[in-house]
Amino acid sequence: NTKITQSPRYLILGRANKSLECEQHLGHNAMYWYKQSAEKPPELMFLYNLKQLIRNETVPSRFIPECPDSSKLLLHISAVDPEDSAVYFCASSQSGTTNTGQLYFGEGSKLTVL
Amino acid sequence: GDSVTQTEGPVTLSEGTSLTVNCSYETKQYPTLFWYVQYPGEGPQLLFKVPKANEKGSNRGFEATYNKEATSFHLQKASVQESDSAVYYCALTPNSNNRIFFGDGTQLVVKP
């Protein structure tokens, strides 16, 4: 899937700061960050819809999203915790009154916290 | 609230046998229903979606009917292949809403 690219694909961290990047080439105006822990469904962390942020209130404050433009999405992580070990997926969709919510996912960034 | 409940996995089948993965949902709105499939090392991808009640969706031999009365959307395939081994997620999105609610997923293992 080259329509949504994520980087880095793999990262191993101690208690450090890191940013994940995502870019979509689908012309969508809604972008998402999902966290997927082992053998669990994707869990929504953040949603940017027409650049308005909607936040899952259970997400720790050390996760900070940024949407510099409609095709790019960043996730800044500070002082990672072992419970943050997971695969982080970027996704996008086209919003609007006729939207049927179909998501397109990237390939994911696998974070391992030592 | 909005939620999805599906067959707990893993489901292990032999090639050529039939598959049913049950999915039931709860919502007060008029949702679009989805089946997503996730292969190892990849992100989920749409298998098919059905936006209207009493209609059927299908793709790659899989099918499901949006049953509004029973609030169900069961996934079926007549004859599974080893390449169908993956995790299948039933999901819904309330009408005109960007939020998608996933079930817990059902891992399918197909043995040759």
XYZ file of N, CA and C in Angstrom:
678
model
N 0.859 -1.192 0.000
C 0.000 0.000 0.000
C 0.891 1.236 0.000
N 1.026 1.893 -1.131
C 1.867 3.083 -1.195
C 1.016 4.340 -1.101
N -0.294 4.180 -0.908
C -1.159 5.355 -0.868
C -1.104 6.055 0.478
N -0.767 5.325 1.510
C -0.536 5.902 2.830
C 0.805 5.382 3.302
N 1.734 6.283 3.447
C 3.081 5.886 3.859
C 3.332 6.324 5.283
N 3.985 5.449 6.041
C 4.327 5.736 7.420
C 5.815 5.535 7.612
N 6.390 6.346 8.496
C 7.781 6.161 8.864
C 7.996 6.604 10.309
N 8.932 5.990 10.997
C 9.613 4.776 10.582
C 8.689 3.570 10.694
N 9.059 2.441 10.068
C 8.246 1.242 10.172
C 8.497 0.511 11.491
N 9.728 0.596 11.972
C 10.074 -0.070 13.233
C 10.912 0.885 14.063
N 10.670 0.895 15.358
C 11.524 1.670 16.249
C 11.542 1.030 17.629
N 12.726 1.078 18.195
C 12.947 0.518 19.520
C 13.471 1.645 20.393
N 12.797 1.880 21.491
C 13.134 3.027 22.320
C 13.276 2.672 23.786
N 14.117 3.429 24.451
C 14.069 3.486 25.904
C 13.148 4.648 26.224
N 13.375 5.314 27.328
C 12.513 6.452 27.660
C 12.977 7.674 26.872
N 12.581 7.728 25.626
C 13.038 8.784 24.731
C 11.845 9.432 24.061
N 12.133 10.481 23.328
C 11.110 11.156 22.542
C 11.244 10.735 21.092
N 10.123 10.608 20.415
C 10.168 10.207 19.023
C 8.904 10.699 18.336
N 9.009 10.866 17.010
C 7.848 11.269 16.223
C 7.589 10.255 15.120
N 6.348 9.930 14.916
C 5.927 9.101 13.799
C 5.349 10.015 12.722
N 5.582 9.619 11.470
C 5.097 10.442 10.370
C 4.197 9.628 9.450
N 3.257 10.322 8.853
C 2.325 9.687 7.932
C 1.979 10.669 6.828
N 1.877 10.153 5.624
C 1.433 10.981 4.507
C 0.475 10.162 3.654
N -0.643 10.769 3.298
C -1.605 10.063 2.444
C -1.723 10.766 1.095
N -1.859 9.941 0.051
C -1.910 10.446 -1.325
C -3.265 10.135 -1.944
N -4.309 10.161 -1.094
C -5.654 9.800 -1.546
C -6.569 11.009 -1.663
N -6.092 12.168 -1.260
C -6.939 13.360 -1.308
C -8.005 13.391 -0.230
N -7.831 12.594 0.812
C -8.810 12.551 1.893
C -8.655 13.755 2.819
N -9.741 14.087 3.524
C -9.680 15.231 4.437
C -9.874 14.830 5.889
N -9.864 13.542 6.184
C -9.884 13.080 7.574
C -8.730 12.112 7.760
N -7.980 12.298 8.843
C -6.840 11.424 9.130
C -6.875 10.998 10.583
N -6.324 9.823 10.840
C -6.474 9.174 12.134
C -5.142 8.571 12.591
N -4.992 8.483 13.883
C -3.993 7.614 14.482
C -4.713 6.541 15.276
N -4.338 5.292 15.005
C -4.842 4.147 15.742
C -3.669 3.446 16.427
N -3.954 2.885 17.595
C -2.993 2.044 18.303
C -3.534 0.625 18.303
N -2.686 -0.322 17.913
C -3.099 -1.716 17.955
C -2.111 -2.511 18.795
N -2.561 -2.939 19.952
C -1.766 -3.830 20.794
C -1.968 -5.259 20.320
N -1.095 -6.137 20.785
C -1.110 -7.522 20.310
C -2.480 -8.161 20.516
N -2.990 -8.768 19.439
C -4.246 -9.513 19.456
C -5.436 -8.665 19.902
N -5.376 -7.384 19.608
C -6.472 -6.476 19.917
C -6.902 -5.757 18.652
N -8.122 -5.223 18.620
C -8.515 -4.420 17.456
C -7.838 -3.059 17.505
N -7.805 -2.369 16.379
C -7.268 -1.002 16.398
C -8.112 -0.122 17.323
N -7.421 0.727 18.068
C -8.096 1.636 18.998
C -7.824 3.072 18.571
N -8.872 3.837 18.365
C -8.703 5.214 17.904
C -8.028 6.065 18.962
N -6.971 6.761 18.538
C -6.296 7.710 19.428
C -6.725 9.130 19.107
N -6.605 9.492 17.849
C -6.899 10.860 17.422
C -7.546 10.828 16.043
N -8.400 11.822 15.834
C -9.039 12.001 14.535
C -8.953 13.468 14.174
N -8.434 13.744 12.991
C -8.489 15.085 12.426
C -9.520 15.050 11.302
N -10.577 15.808 11.473
C -11.612 15.903 10.454
C -11.650 17.343 9.976
N -11.255 17.545 8.726
C -11.152 18.906 8.192
C -10.282 19.766 9.112
N -9.218 19.155 9.609
C -8.204 19.763 10.461
C -8.695 20.089 11.874
N -9.897 19.655 12.231
C -10.348 19.798 13.614
C -9.995 18.523 14.378
N -9.348 18.676 15.525
C -8.895 17.529 16.283
C -9.987 17.000 17.196
N -10.172 15.690 17.132
C -11.035 14.997 18.090
C -10.158 13.983 18.807
N -10.138 14.061 20.096
C -9.183 13.285 20.876
C -9.907 12.209 21.678
N -9.326 10.999 21.707
C -9.774 9.976 22.633
C -9.225 10.356 23.999
N -10.092 10.646 24.933
C -9.665 11.197 26.216
C -8.880 10.209 27.068
N -8.869 8.940 26.661
C -8.091 7.964 27.437
C -6.626 7.937 27.013
N -6.278 8.662 25.952
C -4.890 8.633 25.475
C -4.026 9.498 26.388
N -2.900 8.967 26.857
C -2.026 9.757 27.745
C -1.517 11.027 27.078
N -1.273 12.043 27.904
C -0.879 13.350 27.379
C 0.511 13.336 26.748
N 1.271 12.269 26.924
C 2.593 12.207 26.285
C 2.489 11.964 24.783
N 1.301 11.673 24.303
C 1.063 11.547 22.865
C 0.468 12.858 22.365
N 1.145 13.480 21.418
C 0.682 14.769 20.890
C 0.605 14.669 19.372
N -0.566 14.820 18.804
C -0.696 14.761 17.350
C -0.480 16.133 16.730
N -0.120 16.096 15.458
C 0.038 17.338 14.703
C -0.386 17.076 13.275
N -1.132 18.004 12.713
C -1.604 17.860 11.337
C -1.194 19.101 10.553
N 0.030 19.111 10.012
C 0.520 20.319 9.347
C -0.238 20.673 8.081
N -0.763 19.687 7.392
C -1.659 19.961 6.269
C -2.549 18.754 6.070
N -3.454 18.827 5.139
C -4.499 17.801 5.041
C -3.959 16.443 4.618
N -2.727 16.386 4.130
C -2.197 15.098 3.690
C -1.169 14.520 4.655
N -0.798 15.259 5.683
C 0.274 14.804 6.589
C -0.230 14.750 8.027
N 0.310 13.786 8.733
C -0.057 13.591 10.127
C 1.183 13.152 10.891
N 1.377 13.738 12.055
C 2.512 13.387 12.903
C 1.983 12.937 14.260
N 2.769 12.100 14.907
C 2.468 11.717 16.284
C 3.744 11.838 17.084
N 3.775 12.812 17.995
C 4.940 13.035 18.846
C 4.728 12.273 20.145
N 5.737 11.493 20.513
C 5.651 10.702 21.736
C 6.810 11.112 22.636
N 6.507 11.485 23.851
C 7.564 11.869 24.793
C 7.587 10.883 25.955
N 8.799 10.535 26.392
C 8.989 9.658 27.560
C 8.123 8.408 27.457
N 8.413 7.590 26.448
C 7.572 6.420 26.205
C 7.581 5.482 27.403
N 6.510 4.740 27.543
C 6.289 3.789 28.620
C 6.180 2.389 27.997
N 6.558 1.330 28.733
C 6.428 -0.024 28.147
C 5.030 -0.334 27.642
N 4.005 0.256 28.243
C 2.638 -0.017 27.780
C 2.358 0.603 26.415
N 3.294 1.418 25.934
C 3.130 2.028 24.618
C 3.580 1.100 23.491
N 4.192 -0.012 23.839
C 4.610 -0.967 22.809
C 3.386 -1.463 22.050
N 3.386 -1.223 20.751
C 2.219 -1.541 19.925
C 2.563 -1.187 18.483
N 1.616 -1.440 17.604
C 1.733 -0.949 16.236
C 0.810 0.259 16.102
N 1.359 1.334 15.570
C 0.594 2.570 15.399
C 0.267 2.719 13.912
N -1.033 2.756 13.647
C -1.488 2.871 12.267
C -2.013 4.274 12.013
N -1.614 4.789 10.880
C -2.221 5.985 10.339
C -3.329 5.533 9.387
N -4.407 6.281 9.322
C -5.494 5.962 8.406
C -6.101 7.252 7.894
N -6.835 7.127 6.810
C -7.512 8.299 6.267
C -8.856 7.896 5.709
N -9.721 8.888 5.550
C -11.016 8.676 4.913
C -11.491 10.009 4.358
N -12.527 9.928 3.550
C -13.111 11.134 3.002
C -14.347 11.477 3.823
N -14.366 12.629 4.429
C -15.506 13.007 5.263
C -16.524 13.764 4.431
N -17.698 13.928 4.996
C -18.754 14.643 4.282
C -20.085 13.986 4.551
N -21.154 14.586 4.096
C -22.473 14.066 4.421
C -22.750 12.721 3.758
N -22.049 12.408 2.696
C -22.260 11.112 2.039
C -21.221 10.088 2.474
N -20.430 10.460 3.467
C -19.348 9.572 3.893
C -19.903 8.279 4.476
N -19.344 7.198 4.092
C -19.712 5.919 4.691
C -18.574 5.358 5.518
N -17.622 6.216 5.845
C -16.651 5.889 6.865
C -15.586 4.890 6.505
N -15.411 4.558 5.253
C -14.384 3.574 4.902
C -13.002 4.131 5.207
N -12.230 3.370 5.953
C -10.880 3.756 6.317
C -9.869 3.080 5.410
N -8.808 3.828 5.117
C -7.649 3.282 4.429
C -6.491 3.372 5.405
N -5.870 2.214 5.674
C -4.802 2.158 6.659
C -3.440 2.129 5.989
N -2.466 2.714 6.684
C -1.077 2.539 6.307
C -0.560 1.195 6.802
N 0.728 0.978 6.625
C 1.317 -0.320 6.982
C 1.721 -0.392 8.447
N 1.670 0.732 9.128
C 1.930 0.715 10.556
C 3.370 1.004 10.925
N 3.548 1.511 12.134
C 4.871 1.723 12.736
C 4.896 0.924 14.027
N 5.794 -0.056 14.067
C 5.850 -0.919 15.244
C 6.815 -0.333 16.255
N 6.279 0.014 17.415
C 7.071 0.598 18.491
C 7.324 -0.449 19.566
N 8.582 -0.644 19.895
C 8.956 -1.533 20.993
C 9.665 -0.690 22.047
N 9.145 -0.692 23.240
C 9.734 0.084 24.340
C 10.476 -0.863 25.260
N 11.744 -0.567 25.444
C 12.574 -1.455 26.261
C 12.342 -1.213 27.749
N -24.683 3.109 23.713
C -23.586 3.488 22.851
C -23.495 2.558 21.661
N -22.515 2.817 20.814
C -22.295 2.009 19.620
C -21.292 0.901 19.928
N -21.614 -0.333 19.519
C -20.697 -1.432 19.778
C -20.924 -2.562 18.786
N -19.918 -3.411 18.698
C -19.954 -4.580 17.810
C -19.441 -5.788 18.575
N -20.133 -6.900 18.442
C -19.724 -8.147 19.079
C -19.619 -9.220 18.003
N -18.518 -9.954 17.996
C -18.345 -10.974 16.968
C -17.808 -12.263 17.557
N -17.855 -13.322 16.755
C -17.388 -14.639 17.170
C -15.975 -14.537 17.724
N -15.787 -15.182 18.855
C -14.461 -15.183 19.450
C -13.591 -16.219 18.739
N -12.362 -15.842 18.444
C -11.469 -16.764 17.762
C -10.506 -17.443 18.712
N -9.558 -18.227 18.197
C -9.414 -18.491 16.769
C -10.428 -19.509 16.247
N -10.737 -19.365 14.983
C -11.559 -20.332 14.271
C -10.618 -21.096 13.342
N -10.579 -22.404 13.508
C -9.681 -23.233 12.715
C -10.502 -24.130 11.804
N -10.229 -24.050 10.515
C -10.978 -24.821 9.518
C -10.019 -25.504 8.554
N -10.502 -26.525 7.914
C -9.753 -27.162 6.835
C -10.146 -26.508 5.513
N -9.207 -26.478 4.584
C -9.500 -25.934 3.256
C -10.731 -26.593 2.658
N -11.562 -25.779 2.041
C -12.742 -26.308 1.367
C -13.985 -26.356 2.223
N -13.838 -26.101 3.518
C -15.019 -26.100 4.389
C -15.617 -24.702 4.438
N -16.833 -24.620 5.001
C -17.549 -23.347 5.006
C -17.256 -22.570 6.286
N -17.413 -21.256 6.168
C -17.111 -20.343 7.271
C -18.337 -19.512 7.604
N -18.596 -19.349 8.889
C -19.525 -18.335 9.379
C -18.893 -17.663 10.576
N -18.785 -16.354 10.520
C -18.344 -15.553 11.655
C -19.510 -14.656 12.040
N -20.013 -14.844 13.232
C -21.173 -14.072 13.673
C -20.779 -12.657 14.088
N -21.641 -11.727 13.760
C -21.440 -10.336 14.145
C -22.798 -9.747 14.510
N -22.876 -9.136 15.672
C -24.069 -8.399 16.061
C -23.652 -6.992 16.476
N -24.545 -6.057 16.340
C -24.168 -4.671 16.617
C -25.250 -3.965 17.418
N -24.834 -2.873 18.042
C -25.755 -2.009 18.771
C -25.505 -0.570 18.375
N -26.539 0.118 18.010
C -26.457 1.543 17.739
C -27.858 2.103 17.669
N -28.017 3.364 17.987
C -29.329 4.005 17.883
C -29.479 4.728 16.556
N -28.401 4.674 15.739
C -28.438 5.394 14.469
C -28.622 4.417 13.313
N -28.384 4.897 12.119
C -28.541 4.084 10.913
C -27.146 3.863 10.327
N -26.492 2.794 10.765
C -25.070 2.673 10.444
C -24.791 2.097 9.069
N -23.572 2.310 8.640
C -22.969 1.511 7.584
C -22.190 0.397 8.264
N -22.296 -0.798 7.736
C -21.603 -1.955 8.318
C -20.463 -2.403 7.411
N -19.400 -2.885 8.038
C -18.187 -3.252 7.311
C -17.666 -4.599 7.792
N -16.965 -5.263 6.902
C -16.024 -6.301 7.275
C -14.657 -5.865 6.768
N -13.697 -5.830 7.724
C -12.307 -5.573 7.392
C -11.520 -6.864 7.603
N -10.427 -6.995 6.863
C -9.545 -8.145 7.016
C -8.117 -7.635 7.247
N -7.412 -8.292 8.144
C -6.031 -7.895 8.452
C -5.119 -9.116 8.333
N -4.206 -9.031 7.383
C -3.204 -10.070 7.216
C -1.994 -9.742 8.080
N -1.223 -10.750 8.461
C -0.060 -10.509 9.333
C 0.880 -9.447 8.765
N 1.266 -8.507 9.616
C 2.219 -7.479 9.212
C 1.630 -6.362 8.388
N 0.319 -6.340 8.235
C -0.322 -5.301 7.425
C -1.394 -4.582 8.232
N -1.824 -3.434 7.703
C -2.957 -2.753 8.301
C -4.258 -3.391 7.852
N -5.326 -3.152 8.594
C -6.632 -3.666 8.145
C -6.986 -3.090 6.776
N -7.683 -3.888 6.003
C -8.163 -3.408 4.703
C -9.622 -3.803 4.547
N -10.347 -2.976 3.831
C -11.769 -3.219 3.668
C -12.002 -4.469 2.838
N -12.859 -5.358 3.354
C -13.307 -6.507 2.575
C -14.550 -6.101 1.770
N -15.536 -5.558 2.468
C -16.679 -4.931 1.801
C -17.486 -4.148 2.830
N -18.382 -3.307 2.318
C -19.239 -2.515 3.197
C -20.666 -2.553 2.676
N -21.623 -2.354 3.556
C -23.030 -2.305 3.186
C -23.663 -1.121 3.908
N -24.067 -0.098 3.179
C -24.620 1.088 3.825
C -26.111 1.012 4.123
N -26.795 0.054 3.511
C -28.254 0.031 3.658
C -28.747 -1.291 4.203
N -29.765 -1.195 5.031
C -30.366 -2.385 5.612
C -30.944 -3.289 4.536
N -30.886 -4.606 4.816
C -31.452 -5.645 3.955
C -30.697 -5.822 2.636
N -29.534 -5.237 2.531
C -28.704 -5.446 1.360
C -27.519 -6.351 1.709
N -26.931 -6.921 0.664
C -25.831 -7.851 0.856
C -24.568 -7.259 0.286
N -23.478 -7.507 0.956
C -22.164 -7.148 0.440
C -21.373 -8.408 0.164
N -20.437 -8.321 -0.757
C -19.623 -9.492 -1.063
C -18.303 -9.085 -1.701
N -17.322 -9.960 -1.537
C -16.012 -9.750 -2.147
C -15.196 -11.011 -1.930
N -14.483 -11.440 -2.933
C -13.563 -12.593 -2.857
C -14.253 -13.837 -2.312
N -15.553 -13.992 -2.574
C -16.268 -15.171 -2.115
C -16.880 -15.027 -0.732
N -16.546 -13.954 -0.026
C -17.146 -13.663 1.267
C -18.412 -12.843 1.046
N -19.390 -13.041 1.929
C -20.604 -12.242 1.834
C -21.233 -12.065 3.210
N -22.048 -11.015 3.321
C -22.779 -10.764 4.563
C -23.996 -9.921 4.226
N -25.091 -10.183 4.940
C -26.330 -9.437 4.735
C -26.602 -8.568 5.951
N -26.893 -7.321 5.700
C -27.209 -6.329 6.739
C -28.638 -6.605 7.201
N -28.777 -7.226 8.366
C -30.081 -7.586 8.892
C -30.435 -6.610 10.002
N -31.259 -5.628 9.677
C -31.578 -4.566 10.640
C -32.449 -5.095 11.772
N -33.370 -5.987 11.446
C -34.280 -6.510 12.463
C -33.523 -7.301 13.520
N -32.568 -8.117 13.061
C -31.793 -8.940 13.990
C -30.520 -8.241 14.453
N -30.274 -7.043 13.931
C -29.009 -6.295 14.187
C -27.809 -7.214 14.036
N -27.763 -7.896 12.889
C -26.660 -8.819 12.636
C -26.043 -8.575 11.268
N -24.815 -9.075 11.115
C -24.066 -8.887 9.854
C -23.048 -10.018 9.766
N -23.540 -11.233 9.692
C -22.686 -12.423 9.761
C -21.899 -12.614 8.468
N -20.622 -12.941 8.616
C -19.731 -13.162 7.474
C -19.751 -14.641 7.098
N -19.892 -14.923 5.814
C -19.944 -16.305 5.363
C -19.076 -16.493 4.119
N -18.550 -17.702 4.012
C -17.866 -18.109 2.792
C -18.083 -19.599 2.624
N -18.401 -20.000 1.429
C -18.769 -21.400 1.198
C -17.581 -22.346 1.273
N -16.412 -21.871 0.829
C -15.258 -22.757 0.761
C -13.993 -21.933 1.004
N -13.425 -22.084 2.186
C -12.262 -21.254 2.541
C -10.978 -21.839 1.958
N -10.009 -20.953 1.759
C -8.688 -21.324 1.272
C -7.643 -20.961 2.323
N -6.489 -21.591 2.209
C -5.414 -21.312 3.166
C -5.075 -19.819 3.164
N -5.160 -19.186 2.005
C -4.845 -17.763 1.885
C -5.862 -16.856 2.585
N -6.964 -17.427 3.043
C -7.954 -16.634 3.786
C -7.566 -16.476 5.257
N -6.517 -17.148 5.672
C -6.068 -17.043 7.056
C -5.709 -15.596 7.368
N -6.385 -15.037 8.348
C -6.237 -13.612 8.682
C -7.131 -13.334 9.887
N -7.131 -12.075 10.319
C -8.070 -11.638 11.354
C -9.167 -10.823 10.677
N -10.401 -11.129 10.996
C -11.552 -10.464 10.382
C -12.252 -9.600 11.437
N -12.470 -8.339 11.078
C -13.118 -7.402 11.981
C -14.461 -6.962 11.402
N -15.499 -7.111 12.196
C -16.778 -6.507 11.891
C -16.757 -5.087 12.469
N -17.335 -4.142 11.761
C -17.264 -2.756 12.220
C -18.498 -1.996 11.762
N -18.750 -0.890 12.445
C -19.844 -0.022 12.020
C -19.443 1.432 12.158
N -20.045 2.246 11.349
C -19.947 3.683 11.528
C -21.351 4.259 11.530
N -21.667 5.054 12.558
C -22.973 5.704 12.563
C -23.122 6.630 11.357
N -24.296 6.891 10.961
C -24.548 7.660 9.754
C -23.826 9.001 9.786
N -23.130 9.319 8.705
C -22.447 10.602 8.545
C -21.512 10.914 9.706
N -20.781 9.911 10.116
C -19.890 10.080 11.253
C -18.551 9.452 10.901
N -17.466 10.112 11.268
C -16.163 9.571 10.922
C -15.656 8.518 11.903
N -16.409 8.248 12.941
C -15.943 7.267 13.909
C -16.331 5.872 13.443
N -15.375 4.960 13.527
C -15.633 3.556 13.219
C -15.452 2.758 14.500
N -16.401 1.861 14.756
C -16.341 1.010 15.942
C -16.075 -0.416 15.478
N -14.956 -0.961 15.944
C -14.537 -2.306 15.557
C -14.960 -3.332 16.602
N -15.294 -4.531 16.133
C -15.392 -5.659 17.041
C -14.004 -6.100 17.457
N -13.930 -7.104 18.301
C -12.637 -7.554 18.822
C -11.828 -8.359 17.812
N -12.439 -8.718 16.701
C -11.723 -9.472 15.678
C -11.857 -10.974 15.877
N -11.832 -11.696 14.768
C -11.881 -13.157 14.792
C -10.729 -13.674 13.943
N -9.813 -14.381 14.578
C -8.702 -14.950 13.821
C -9.163 -16.225 13.138
N -8.944 -16.293 11.850
C -9.267 -17.481 11.057
C -7.976 -18.170 10.660
N -7.879 -19.445 10.973
C -6.738 -20.264 10.572
C -7.278 -21.355 9.668
N -6.797 -21.387 8.440
C -7.234 -22.405 7.485
C -6.072 -23.349 7.231
N -6.298 -24.609 7.500
C -5.247 -25.616 7.328
C -5.414 -26.332 5.997
N -4.283 -26.626 5.341
C -4.368 -27.294 4.028
C -4.871 -28.722 4.150
